[in-house]
Amino acid sequence: MEFSHVAATLDLKISQQDLEKHLPASPFVVGEEIAEQAMLYEEKNHLGYYPAVDFLKQQKAIDDDLVNAIENIAWLVSNLIREEIIRRLRPAFSMVQFENIQLHALKMPSVRPHKNNTRHDLALHYTPDHAHVSLITTSIKHYTDAVTAERMTKNLIHRWLNDHVEALEITSVNTLDN
């Protein structure tokens, strides 16, 4: 029996309401506070960019309570994303395997100093509620051509997952060799 294996990359966001059920603090408040401290660090050191959370942590530019908050929220969000994807996509695919889950808040911000809406955009970036997810799906149905396999995988992911997350973007879908 032949299977279709397709790699998919998603950007998805968990709703604030879902997160607040599990958290004592709002992820947006944590994002705002990190943004504020990142802006102060950039201003003081004239970097010309805003660093990633790990750099700010190493430089002691954000306090330990904030570091603990974002790390705990990141762990929870990663697990919620994993559980939601497995629960929602399991009926559509015979197997769902994760390659990577990376929270946007822990990556280097694309926001630059002295632009419009910098404070707001930086707070959104540092809010640990959305992630970049790489996964491999296996379908028991074998598609004869890659285009059909990719289109069907994209449609299934969208149909089974879209209504259960705040935002979903399927950034790439690629057939893997069997």
PDB file of C-alpha atoms in Angstrom, residues 23 68-81 101 103 105-106 128:
ATOM      1  CA  LEU A  23      -2.838  31.347  32.201  1.00  0.00           C
ATOM      2  CA  ASN A  68       9.928  33.092  33.399  1.00  0.00           C
ATOM      3  CA  ALA A  69       6.542  34.339  32.194  1.00  0.00           C
ATOM      4  CA  ILE A  70       7.408  34.201  28.493  1.00  0.00           C
ATOM      5  CA  GLU A  71       9.150  30.820  28.813  1.00  0.00           C
ATOM      6  CA  ASN A  72       6.162  29.324  30.650  1.00  0.00           C
ATOM      7  CA  ILE A  73       3.682  30.793  28.185  1.00  0.00           C
ATOM      8  CA  ALA A  74       5.814  29.608  25.241  1.00  0.00           C
ATOM      9  CA  TRP A  75       5.858  26.073  26.661  1.00  0.00           C
ATOM     10  CA  LEU A  76       2.090  26.130  27.168  1.00  0.00           C
ATOM     11  CA  VAL A  77       1.377  27.610  23.721  1.00  0.00           C
ATOM     12  CA  SER A  78       3.610  25.034  22.024  1.00  0.00           C
ATOM     13  CA  ASN A  79       1.773  22.238  23.800  1.00  0.00           C
ATOM     14  CA  LEU A  80      -1.660  23.708  23.057  1.00  0.00           C
ATOM     15  CA  ILE A  81      -0.752  24.035  19.387  1.00  0.00           C
ATOM     16  CA  ILE A 101       7.195  24.498  16.517  1.00  0.00           C
ATOM     17  CA  LEU A 103       7.033  30.815  18.610  1.00  0.00           C
ATOM     18  CA  ALA A 105       7.858  35.901  20.072  1.00  0.00           C
ATOM     19  CA  LEU A 106      11.194  34.139  20.505  1.00  0.00           C
ATOM     20  CA  PRO A 128       3.694  34.565  22.757  1.00  0.00           C
TER      21      PRO A 128
END
